[in-house]
Amino acid sequence: MDQSQLEGWTRATAVQVLQVFLENSSTDSVQGFCSFALRNTLPDGTSLGSWSDQENFRHRILLAFAQWTSSKARQLDDHVPLQNHMPNVHCSTSLNNYVNQEHAGIADAAISEFIYHVAIRLLGPDAACFGNALGGFFARGGFSALRGDGTSSALSEYPALVLSDMVRYLEEIQAKVLKVAQELTPNELAGSLLMEFCHYFTVITTFSQQSQMLQFRLQAHENVDEAFQTSEFRIQLIDSCGSLMSMLQHIEQVYNRNQSLTVAVDFEGVDLCRTGELCLVQMTCDDDPTLVYVLDVHVLGQKTFHLATPTGMSMKYLLEDHQNVTKLWFDPRNDVDALYHQFGITPRNVMDLQLAEVAIRRSQGHVVKFVTGLQRCLQQSDQLSHDQVSCAQDIDNRAKSLFEPKFGGRYETFQERPLRDVILMYAAHDSRYMLLLYQYYIQKLTEEWYGRVLAGSSERAKWFQHTDYKRPGT
């Protein structure tokens, strides 16, 4: 097929794709998508020209569309930190004119149109298809920032909230497109593509008749669907300001409602300390212990900790809260060294589960010479079922073959993007079980021993205070 034929096929298929997924195939959008698809290498390393049949070509077009949508989402996401706490006078005036119209239906239509024009202004004229989809998303009540009192004050006062919703919706579209591509040619989609375009995952457990063992795999979801919500092991990957803002808003609601919060925290990185790179932060909140947030610090950088909601909730605020938020860690010393020296954060109100396990042994009269690792603690706990222990051990072994040098791996695996599915499961499974360990340990600790653990935890949380880095001992 020559270049002219390739361009013709691309345009015809692009019109169909935009109409199916966005219900808009404007000339500018079709031209913009075609130009992107023809000049860029696809996520699997191929190009549109390297196809074997019509079905294969559709598959490649869908990959290109997921990639194009992702690029627009990232472009929009770049505006979220810039708009945070910065009221936009032009935006506010325009919206006030809209919402003061006589009929609510007219106002809703006007705001949908306003969102359409915001998308075009920020993303370019070829984004008309996305502007149309985002306007429809608002009409269906999809913008969490515009719910509640029926006004659009959130958009005029804090545009970052609505921009975050727009980013999340585009992320859902790209995941949906990829899932359709997977259905077309399931054998051609590597797991890395799911990791690049999807943000919601569940861990599926199956029993292999051949090996007579449990097997685990990652299942991607387009959004928070029923299958995701009912799973016992859920992971949300946070690698955009939009998804981070959404998470912070949820945590803020729980915090305000309960006036307290317990979160399990775990870090992954390369030579993690004040000079090594922090790559991932895993966090599980006690309001929903089956959901693990995995924050991609390698992608988000300082924004991971300093992006805040309009009322000030941020990861920095959460970690530094000294009264209402209990942070569960398993030996926080290297983690806090990195937090303070690289991000200016001083964690407070820390409960070290490693010290809690030591305290339990000592309270039972044992002479303790060494601390115990997390996997060993999980195996010894009666809070976990046999399947849960097997899951933790299997994921641990598979991941260490990728990042532990003594098992043939390399720590730089944590810096590779897209993340590998095993690495995401490994990162998530530790913090998932830490809340269970906490409940198990506090039942066994007397008030005196609990106080000792908190005192020791506080000292470990100050590990960053050493003038020069000090490697933690046992």
Short mmCIF file of C-alpha atoms in Angstrom, two decimals:
data_model
loop_
_atom_site.label_atom_id
_atom_site.label_comp_id
_atom_site.label_asym_id
_atom_site.label_seq_id
_atom_site.Cartn_x
_atom_site.Cartn_y
_atom_site.Cartn_z
CA MET A 1 0.00 0.00 0.00
CA ASP A 2 1.42 3.41 -0.96
CA GLN A 3 1.32 6.53 1.25
CA SER A 4 -1.83 7.89 -0.42
CA GLN A 5 -3.75 4.67 0.21
CA LEU A 6 -2.49 4.54 3.81
CA GLU A 7 -3.70 8.08 4.43
CA GLY A 8 -7.08 7.25 2.91
CA TRP A 9 -7.53 4.17 5.10
CA THR A 10 -6.40 6.11 8.14
CA ARG A 11 -8.87 8.92 7.55
CA ALA A 12 -11.82 6.61 6.91
CA THR A 13 -11.09 4.54 10.02
CA ALA A 14 -10.42 7.66 12.11
CA VAL A 15 -13.88 9.03 11.30
CA GLN A 16 -15.44 5.78 12.54
CA VAL A 17 -13.34 5.68 15.72
CA LEU A 18 -14.07 9.29 16.71
CA GLN A 19 -17.76 8.84 16.04
CA VAL A 20 -17.99 5.62 18.08
CA PHE A 21 -16.02 6.78 21.12
CA LEU A 22 -16.67 10.53 21.18
CA GLU A 23 -19.76 10.96 18.99
CA ASN A 24 -17.95 13.71 17.13
CA SER A 25 -15.91 13.50 13.93
CA SER A 26 -15.30 17.15 13.13
CA THR A 27 -12.93 17.92 10.28
CA ASP A 28 -10.30 19.48 12.56
CA SER A 29 -10.37 16.51 14.94
CA VAL A 30 -10.13 13.92 12.17
CA GLN A 31 -7.23 15.80 10.60
CA GLY A 32 -5.49 16.22 13.96
CA PHE A 33 -5.82 12.56 14.86
CA CYS A 34 -4.70 11.35 11.42
CA SER A 35 -1.61 13.56 11.54
CA PHE A 36 -0.77 12.25 15.01
CA ALA A 37 -1.33 8.61 14.05
CA LEU A 38 0.72 8.77 10.86
CA ARG A 39 3.75 10.54 12.29
CA ASN A 40 4.08 8.81 15.68
CA THR A 41 5.39 5.40 16.65
CA LEU A 42 2.66 3.34 18.29
CA PRO A 43 2.92 2.24 21.94
CA ASP A 44 3.92 -1.28 20.87
CA GLY A 45 6.85 0.09 18.86
CA THR A 46 5.26 -0.33 15.42
CA SER A 47 3.64 2.13 13.01
CA LEU A 48 0.38 2.30 11.09
CA GLY A 49 2.16 1.23 7.94
CA SER A 50 3.27 -2.12 9.40
CA TRP A 51 -0.02 -3.98 9.25
CA SER A 52 -1.02 -7.35 7.84
CA ASP A 53 -4.81 -7.23 7.41
CA GLN A 54 -7.82 -4.98 7.97
CA GLU A 55 -8.45 -6.25 11.51
CA ASN A 56 -4.83 -5.62 12.39
CA PHE A 57 -5.08 -2.10 10.96
CA ARG A 58 -8.11 -1.32 13.15
CA HIS A 59 -6.16 -2.55 16.14
CA ARG A 60 -3.31 -0.17 15.35
CA ILE A 61 -5.68 2.74 14.80
CA LEU A 62 -7.16 2.10 18.25
CA LEU A 63 -3.69 2.05 19.80
CA ALA A 64 -2.97 5.36 18.10
CA PHE A 65 -6.25 6.81 19.36
CA ALA A 66 -5.52 5.72 22.94
CA GLN A 67 -2.10 7.33 22.57
CA TRP A 68 -3.56 10.56 21.18
CA THR A 69 -6.16 10.72 23.96
CA SER A 70 -3.41 10.16 26.52
CA SER A 71 -1.37 13.02 25.06
CA LYS A 72 -4.38 15.35 25.33
CA ALA A 73 -5.02 14.21 28.92
CA ARG A 74 -1.40 14.96 29.85
CA GLN A 75 -1.61 18.34 28.13
CA LEU A 76 -4.72 19.17 30.15
CA ASP A 77 -3.15 17.76 33.30
CA ASP A 78 -0.27 20.23 33.04
CA HIS A 79 -2.77 23.03 33.72
CA VAL A 80 -4.09 21.57 37.00
CA PRO A 81 -1.25 22.79 39.29
CA LEU A 82 -1.23 26.17 37.54
CA GLN A 83 -4.95 26.72 38.25
CA ASN A 84 -4.86 25.51 41.85
CA HIS A 85 -5.84 28.30 44.29
CA MET A 86 -5.86 30.80 41.39
CA PRO A 87 -9.35 32.17 40.75
CA ASN A 88 -9.81 32.98 37.07
CA VAL A 89 -11.63 36.29 36.65
CA HIS A 90 -12.64 35.70 33.03
CA CYS A 91 -13.82 32.20 33.88
CA SER A 92 -15.79 33.45 36.88
CA THR A 93 -17.51 36.24 34.95
CA SER A 94 -18.50 33.96 32.08
CA LEU A 95 -19.90 31.32 34.38
CA ASN A 96 -21.85 33.77 36.48
CA ASN A 97 -23.56 34.92 33.31
CA TYR A 98 -24.39 31.31 32.49
CA VAL A 99 -25.78 30.21 35.86
CA ASN A 100 -27.83 33.38 36.31
CA GLN A 101 -29.94 32.48 33.30
CA GLU A 102 -33.61 31.92 34.02
CA HIS A 103 -33.88 28.20 33.39
CA ALA A 104 -31.54 25.60 34.84
CA GLY A 105 -31.65 23.60 31.62
CA ILE A 106 -30.42 26.59 29.65
CA ALA A 107 -27.64 27.17 32.19
CA ASP A 108 -26.55 23.53 31.99
CA ALA A 109 -26.37 23.71 28.21
CA ALA A 110 -24.39 26.94 28.42
CA ILE A 111 -21.90 25.44 30.88
CA SER A 112 -21.50 22.38 28.64
CA GLU A 113 -20.69 24.76 25.81
CA PHE A 114 -18.29 26.65 28.06
CA ILE A 115 -16.44 23.41 28.90
CA TYR A 116 -16.30 22.62 25.20
CA HIS A 117 -14.56 25.93 24.52
CA VAL A 118 -12.22 25.49 27.50
CA ALA A 119 -11.06 22.18 26.02
CA ILE A 120 -10.44 23.73 22.61
CA ARG A 121 -8.61 26.70 24.08
CA LEU A 122 -6.30 24.51 26.18
CA LEU A 123 -5.85 21.61 23.76
CA GLY A 124 -6.17 23.23 20.34
CA PRO A 125 -8.85 23.22 17.61
CA ASP A 126 -8.28 19.54 16.83
CA ALA A 127 -9.65 18.76 20.31
CA ALA A 128 -13.24 19.61 19.31
CA CYS A 129 -14.12 15.93 19.62
CA PHE A 130 -12.87 15.86 23.22
CA GLY A 131 -14.61 19.15 24.01
CA ASN A 132 -17.86 17.65 22.77
CA ALA A 133 -17.36 14.53 24.91
CA LEU A 134 -16.46 16.56 28.00
CA GLY A 135 -19.52 18.77 27.57
CA GLY A 136 -21.65 15.65 27.40
CA PHE A 137 -19.88 14.31 30.48
CA PHE A 138 -20.98 17.41 32.38
CA ALA A 139 -24.55 17.05 31.11
CA ARG A 140 -24.63 13.53 32.58
CA GLY A 141 -23.51 14.83 35.99
CA GLY A 142 -19.98 13.55 35.64
CA PHE A 143 -18.18 16.58 37.08
CA SER A 144 -17.86 16.00 40.82
CA ALA A 145 -16.72 19.59 41.32
CA LEU A 146 -20.04 20.90 39.96
CA ARG A 147 -22.30 18.71 42.06
CA GLY A 148 -23.95 19.64 45.32
CA ASP A 149 -25.55 23.06 45.46
CA GLY A 150 -26.39 23.15 41.76
CA THR A 151 -24.04 26.04 41.01
CA SER A 152 -20.75 26.19 39.16
CA SER A 153 -18.86 28.18 41.78
CA ALA A 154 -16.21 25.46 41.92
CA LEU A 155 -15.28 26.07 38.29
CA SER A 156 -15.11 29.83 38.65
CA GLU A 157 -13.27 29.82 41.99
CA TYR A 158 -11.11 26.69 41.66
CA PRO A 159 -10.73 25.65 38.01
CA ALA A 160 -8.26 22.94 39.07
CA LEU A 161 -11.12 20.81 40.40
CA VAL A 162 -12.96 20.75 37.09
CA LEU A 163 -9.76 20.37 35.09
CA SER A 164 -9.03 17.32 37.26
CA ASP A 165 -12.41 15.84 36.40
CA MET A 166 -11.72 16.49 32.71
CA VAL A 167 -8.38 14.68 32.95
CA ARG A 168 -9.93 11.69 34.69
CA TYR A 169 -12.63 11.42 32.02
CA LEU A 170 -10.06 11.42 29.22
CA GLU A 171 -8.14 8.75 31.14
CA GLU A 172 -11.29 6.63 31.21
CA ILE A 173 -11.71 7.08 27.45
CA GLN A 174 -8.16 5.95 26.72
CA ALA A 175 -8.66 2.87 28.91
CA LYS A 176 -11.92 2.05 27.14
CA VAL A 177 -10.26 2.34 23.73
CA LEU A 178 -7.45 0.04 24.80
CA LYS A 179 -9.89 -2.56 26.13
CA VAL A 180 -11.66 -2.61 22.76
CA ALA A 181 -8.30 -3.00 21.02
CA GLN A 182 -7.55 -5.91 23.32
CA GLU A 183 -10.81 -7.59 22.35
CA LEU A 184 -9.92 -7.27 18.67
CA THR A 185 -6.47 -8.86 18.96
CA PRO A 186 -5.95 -10.11 22.52
CA ASN A 187 -2.62 -11.80 21.83
CA GLU A 188 -0.96 -8.64 20.55
CA LEU A 189 -1.46 -6.52 23.64
CA ALA A 190 1.37 -6.74 26.12
CA GLY A 191 0.64 -6.08 29.78
CA SER A 192 2.72 -2.91 29.55
CA LEU A 193 0.04 -1.30 27.37
CA LEU A 194 -2.55 -1.85 30.08
CA MET A 195 -0.18 -0.22 32.55
CA GLU A 196 0.32 2.75 30.24
CA PHE A 197 -3.33 3.57 29.60
CA CYS A 198 -5.34 2.11 32.52
CA HIS A 199 -5.55 3.32 36.12
CA TYR A 200 -7.91 0.91 37.86
CA PHE A 201 -6.86 -2.69 38.51
CA THR A 202 -7.96 -5.73 40.45
CA VAL A 203 -5.89 -8.78 41.34
CA ILE A 204 -7.60 -11.95 40.12
CA THR A 205 -6.90 -15.27 41.85
CA THR A 206 -7.33 -18.56 39.99
CA PHE A 207 -6.41 -22.16 40.80
CA SER A 208 -4.24 -23.97 38.29
CA GLN A 209 -5.16 -27.63 37.88
CA GLN A 210 -1.84 -28.24 36.18
CA SER A 211 0.39 -26.85 38.93
CA GLN A 212 -2.13 -27.35 41.73
CA MET A 213 -1.30 -23.83 42.90
CA LEU A 214 -3.00 -20.46 43.11
CA GLN A 215 -2.14 -18.05 40.32
CA PHE A 216 -2.49 -14.27 40.31
CA ARG A 217 -2.91 -11.79 37.49
CA LEU A 218 -3.77 -8.13 37.09
CA GLN A 219 -7.14 -7.23 35.57
CA ALA A 220 -7.52 -3.72 34.12
CA HIS A 221 -10.77 -1.74 34.38
CA GLU A 222 -11.90 1.31 32.43
CA ASN A 223 -13.28 3.00 35.53
CA VAL A 224 -14.74 2.28 38.96
CA ASP A 225 -17.17 -0.31 37.64
CA GLU A 226 -19.03 -2.90 39.69
CA ALA A 227 -16.35 -5.56 39.23
CA PHE A 228 -13.74 -3.12 40.50
CA GLN A 229 -15.82 -2.01 43.48
CA THR A 230 -16.60 -5.55 44.66
CA SER A 231 -13.06 -6.92 44.39
CA GLU A 232 -11.13 -7.76 47.56
CA PHE A 233 -7.86 -6.46 46.12
CA ARG A 234 -8.12 -3.19 44.18
CA ILE A 235 -5.38 -0.89 42.96
CA GLN A 236 -5.70 2.68 41.70
CA LEU A 237 -2.63 4.01 39.93
CA ILE A 238 -2.20 7.75 40.51
CA ASP A 239 0.08 9.22 37.85
CA SER A 240 -1.69 12.48 36.97
CA CYS A 241 -2.65 15.61 38.86
CA GLY A 242 -6.25 14.87 37.94
CA SER A 243 -6.32 11.48 39.63
CA LEU A 244 -4.28 12.80 42.56
CA MET A 245 -6.72 15.66 43.13
CA SER A 246 -9.62 13.20 43.07
CA MET A 247 -7.91 10.99 45.65
CA LEU A 248 -7.18 13.96 47.91
CA GLN A 249 -10.80 15.13 47.72
CA HIS A 250 -11.99 11.68 48.80
CA ILE A 251 -9.53 11.52 51.69
CA GLU A 252 -10.55 15.01 52.74
CA GLN A 253 -14.21 13.94 52.88
CA VAL A 254 -13.36 10.92 55.04
CA TYR A 255 -11.13 13.04 57.26
CA ASN A 256 -13.80 15.70 57.78
CA ARG A 257 -16.51 13.13 58.41
CA ASN A 258 -14.59 10.97 60.90
CA GLN A 259 -12.16 13.56 62.29
CA SER A 260 -9.55 10.80 62.25
CA LEU A 261 -7.85 8.51 59.78
CA THR A 262 -5.42 5.60 59.81
CA VAL A 263 -3.33 5.04 56.70
CA ALA A 264 -0.79 2.34 55.87
CA VAL A 265 2.18 3.74 53.96
CA ASP A 266 4.95 2.02 52.03
CA PHE A 267 7.61 3.29 49.60
CA GLU A 268 9.58 1.82 46.71
CA GLY A 269 12.62 3.32 45.08
CA VAL A 270 16.23 3.04 44.01
CA ASP A 271 18.71 3.19 46.94
CA LEU A 272 15.93 4.89 48.87
CA CYS A 273 17.25 7.56 51.24
CA ARG A 274 18.10 11.28 51.04
CA THR A 275 20.08 10.73 47.82
CA GLY A 276 18.27 7.79 46.20
CA GLU A 277 15.12 8.15 44.10
CA LEU A 278 11.67 7.63 45.58
CA CYS A 279 9.62 6.08 42.77
CA LEU A 280 6.32 4.87 44.26
CA VAL A 281 4.20 5.63 47.32
CA GLN A 282 1.60 3.05 48.31
CA MET A 283 -1.19 3.98 50.69
CA THR A 284 -4.25 2.21 52.08
CA CYS A 285 -6.83 4.07 54.19
CA ASP A 286 -8.85 2.42 56.93
CA ASP A 287 -12.15 3.61 55.41
CA ASP A 288 -11.60 1.18 52.51
CA PRO A 289 -8.90 -1.41 53.31
CA THR A 290 -9.33 -3.32 50.03
CA LEU A 291 -8.21 -0.32 47.94
CA VAL A 292 -4.54 0.55 47.53
CA TYR A 293 -3.48 3.88 46.03
CA VAL A 294 -0.16 3.69 44.19
CA LEU A 295 1.22 7.19 43.63
CA ASP A 296 3.80 7.44 40.85
CA VAL A 297 6.39 9.83 42.28
CA HIS A 298 8.73 9.10 39.36
CA VAL A 299 6.15 10.76 37.09
CA LEU A 300 4.58 13.37 39.39
CA GLY A 301 7.68 14.48 41.31
CA GLN A 302 7.11 17.21 43.91
CA LYS A 303 3.45 17.49 42.92
CA THR A 304 2.86 14.11 44.60
CA PHE A 305 3.14 15.74 48.00
CA HIS A 306 2.41 19.41 47.42
CA LEU A 307 -0.64 19.48 45.13
CA ALA A 308 -3.56 20.44 47.37
CA THR A 309 -7.34 20.74 47.32
CA PRO A 310 -8.83 24.24 47.66
CA THR A 311 -9.10 23.70 51.42
CA GLY A 312 -5.52 22.51 51.82
CA MET A 313 -5.58 18.70 51.85
CA SER A 314 -2.37 17.32 50.40
CA MET A 315 -0.09 14.35 50.96
CA LYS A 316 2.21 16.68 52.88
CA TYR A 317 -0.65 17.69 55.17
CA LEU A 318 -1.65 14.06 55.63
CA LEU A 319 1.85 12.88 56.51
CA GLU A 320 2.59 15.79 58.83
CA ASP A 321 -0.72 15.69 60.75
CA HIS A 322 0.36 14.98 64.32
CA GLN A 323 -3.01 14.33 65.93
CA ASN A 324 -5.79 12.98 63.71
CA VAL A 325 -3.98 10.84 61.13
CA THR A 326 -2.08 7.74 62.24
CA LYS A 327 0.53 6.60 59.72
CA LEU A 328 1.37 2.89 59.76
CA TRP A 329 4.86 2.13 58.48
CA PHE A 330 7.07 -0.93 58.49
CA ASP A 331 10.45 0.54 59.39
CA PRO A 332 10.16 4.13 58.14
CA ARG A 333 13.80 5.14 58.52
CA ASN A 334 14.95 5.27 54.89
CA ASP A 335 11.53 6.50 53.78
CA VAL A 336 11.48 9.50 56.11
CA ASP A 337 15.08 10.30 55.19
CA ALA A 338 13.96 10.63 51.57
CA LEU A 339 10.77 12.52 52.48
CA TYR A 340 12.52 15.21 54.48
CA HIS A 341 15.62 15.81 52.37
CA GLN A 342 13.96 15.60 48.95
CA PHE A 343 10.43 16.86 49.61
CA GLY A 344 10.65 18.91 52.81
CA ILE A 345 8.20 16.69 54.71
CA THR A 346 8.41 15.75 58.39
CA PRO A 347 6.14 12.74 59.08
CA ARG A 348 4.41 12.75 62.46
CA ASN A 349 2.18 10.39 64.43
CA VAL A 350 3.91 7.31 63.02
CA MET A 351 3.28 3.74 64.21
CA ASP A 352 6.11 1.38 63.23
CA LEU A 353 4.71 -2.14 62.83
CA GLN A 354 8.19 -3.64 62.90
CA LEU A 355 8.70 -2.26 66.40
CA ALA A 356 5.23 -3.47 67.38
CA GLU A 357 6.21 -7.03 66.47
CA VAL A 358 9.41 -6.69 68.51
CA ALA A 359 7.41 -5.35 71.47
CA ILE A 360 5.05 -8.33 71.37
CA ARG A 361 7.94 -10.79 71.52
CA ARG A 362 9.58 -8.91 74.37
CA SER A 363 6.32 -8.63 76.28
CA GLN A 364 6.10 -12.42 76.08
CA GLY A 365 9.54 -12.79 77.68
CA HIS A 366 11.57 -13.51 74.55
CA VAL A 367 15.09 -12.18 74.09
CA VAL A 368 14.98 -10.26 70.82
CA LYS A 369 18.23 -9.88 68.89
CA PHE A 370 16.93 -9.15 65.41
CA VAL A 371 13.93 -7.48 63.81
CA THR A 372 11.57 -9.42 61.53
CA GLY A 373 10.78 -8.63 57.90
CA LEU A 374 7.27 -7.85 56.70
CA GLN A 375 6.79 -11.12 54.81
CA ARG A 376 7.70 -13.11 57.90
CA CYS A 377 5.29 -11.05 59.98
CA LEU A 378 2.51 -11.74 57.49
CA GLN A 379 3.19 -15.47 57.58
CA GLN A 380 3.07 -15.51 61.37
CA SER A 381 -0.16 -13.51 61.60
CA ASP A 382 -3.45 -15.36 62.02
CA GLN A 383 -5.24 -12.36 60.49
CA LEU A 384 -4.46 -13.54 56.97
CA SER A 385 -5.99 -16.55 55.25
CA HIS A 386 -3.82 -19.22 53.67
CA ASP A 387 -4.67 -17.82 50.22
CA GLN A 388 -3.69 -14.29 51.27
CA VAL A 389 -0.33 -15.49 52.60
CA SER A 390 0.25 -17.49 49.41
CA CYS A 391 -0.65 -14.46 47.31
CA ALA A 392 1.77 -12.23 49.22
CA GLN A 393 4.60 -14.76 48.96
CA ASP A 394 4.06 -15.44 45.27
CA ILE A 395 3.93 -11.76 44.33
CA ASP A 396 6.98 -11.09 46.49
CA ASN A 397 9.02 -13.83 44.78
CA ARG A 398 7.99 -12.81 41.25
CA ALA A 399 8.77 -9.14 41.83
CA LYS A 400 12.15 -9.74 43.47
CA SER A 401 13.30 -11.60 40.38
CA LEU A 402 12.86 -8.27 38.59
CA PHE A 403 14.42 -5.82 41.07
CA GLU A 404 16.66 -7.76 43.47
CA PRO A 405 20.21 -8.05 42.04
CA LYS A 406 20.87 -11.29 43.93
CA PHE A 407 17.91 -12.84 42.09
CA GLY A 408 18.96 -11.47 38.70
CA GLY A 409 16.98 -8.23 38.88
CA ARG A 410 17.86 -4.55 39.02
CA TYR A 411 16.51 -1.79 41.26
CA GLU A 412 16.12 0.52 38.26
CA THR A 413 13.03 -1.55 37.39
CA PHE A 414 11.10 0.85 39.63
CA GLN A 415 12.05 3.70 37.27
CA GLU A 416 10.82 2.02 34.11
CA ARG A 417 7.57 3.28 32.58
CA PRO A 418 5.10 1.91 31.94
CA LEU A 419 5.30 -0.07 35.16
CA ARG A 420 5.33 -3.84 34.93
CA ASP A 421 2.18 -5.50 36.21
CA VAL A 422 4.11 -7.59 38.75
CA ILE A 423 5.81 -4.47 40.13
CA LEU A 424 2.44 -2.76 40.59
CA MET A 425 1.05 -5.79 42.43
CA TYR A 426 4.19 -6.03 44.57
CA ALA A 427 4.05 -2.35 45.46
CA ALA A 428 0.39 -2.59 46.44
CA HIS A 429 0.28 -5.82 48.41
CA ASP A 430 2.41 -4.71 51.38
CA SER A 431 0.32 -1.71 52.40
CA ARG A 432 -2.82 -3.76 51.75
CA TYR A 433 -1.97 -6.09 54.64
CA MET A 434 -0.47 -3.56 57.04
CA LEU A 435 -3.88 -2.49 58.36
CA LEU A 436 -4.62 -6.13 59.25
CA LEU A 437 -1.27 -6.43 61.02
CA TYR A 438 -1.99 -3.24 62.94
CA GLN A 439 -5.30 -4.60 64.25
CA TYR A 440 -3.60 -7.86 65.16
CA TYR A 441 -0.75 -6.16 67.02
CA ILE A 442 -2.77 -3.63 69.02
CA GLN A 443 -4.89 -6.46 70.39
CA LYS A 444 -1.74 -8.10 71.76
CA LEU A 445 -0.02 -4.98 73.13
CA THR A 446 -0.71 -3.68 76.61
CA GLU A 447 -1.13 0.05 77.08
CA GLU A 448 2.42 0.29 78.41
CA TRP A 449 3.96 -1.58 75.50
CA TYR A 450 1.84 0.36 73.02
CA GLY A 451 3.25 3.59 74.47
CA ARG A 452 6.78 2.24 74.10
CA VAL A 453 6.13 1.37 70.46
CA LEU A 454 4.85 4.89 69.75
CA ALA A 455 7.91 6.40 71.43
CA GLY A 456 10.26 4.19 69.42
CA SER A 457 8.31 4.91 66.24
CA SER A 458 8.66 8.64 66.85
CA GLU A 459 12.43 8.25 67.11
CA ARG A 460 12.60 6.27 63.89
CA ALA A 461 10.44 8.89 62.17
CA LYS A 462 13.20 11.42 62.98
CA TRP A 463 15.88 9.39 61.23
CA PHE A 464 16.38 12.23 58.76
CA GLN A 465 17.91 14.36 61.54
CA HIS A 466 21.32 12.68 61.23
CA THR A 467 23.76 15.17 59.75
CA ASP A 468 25.05 12.53 57.35
CA TYR A 469 23.01 9.64 56.07
CA LYS A 470 23.09 6.71 58.46
CA ARG A 471 22.16 3.29 57.13
CA PRO A 472 19.58 1.65 59.42
CA GLY A 473 20.78 -1.35 61.37
CA THR A 474 18.78 -4.27 62.69
#
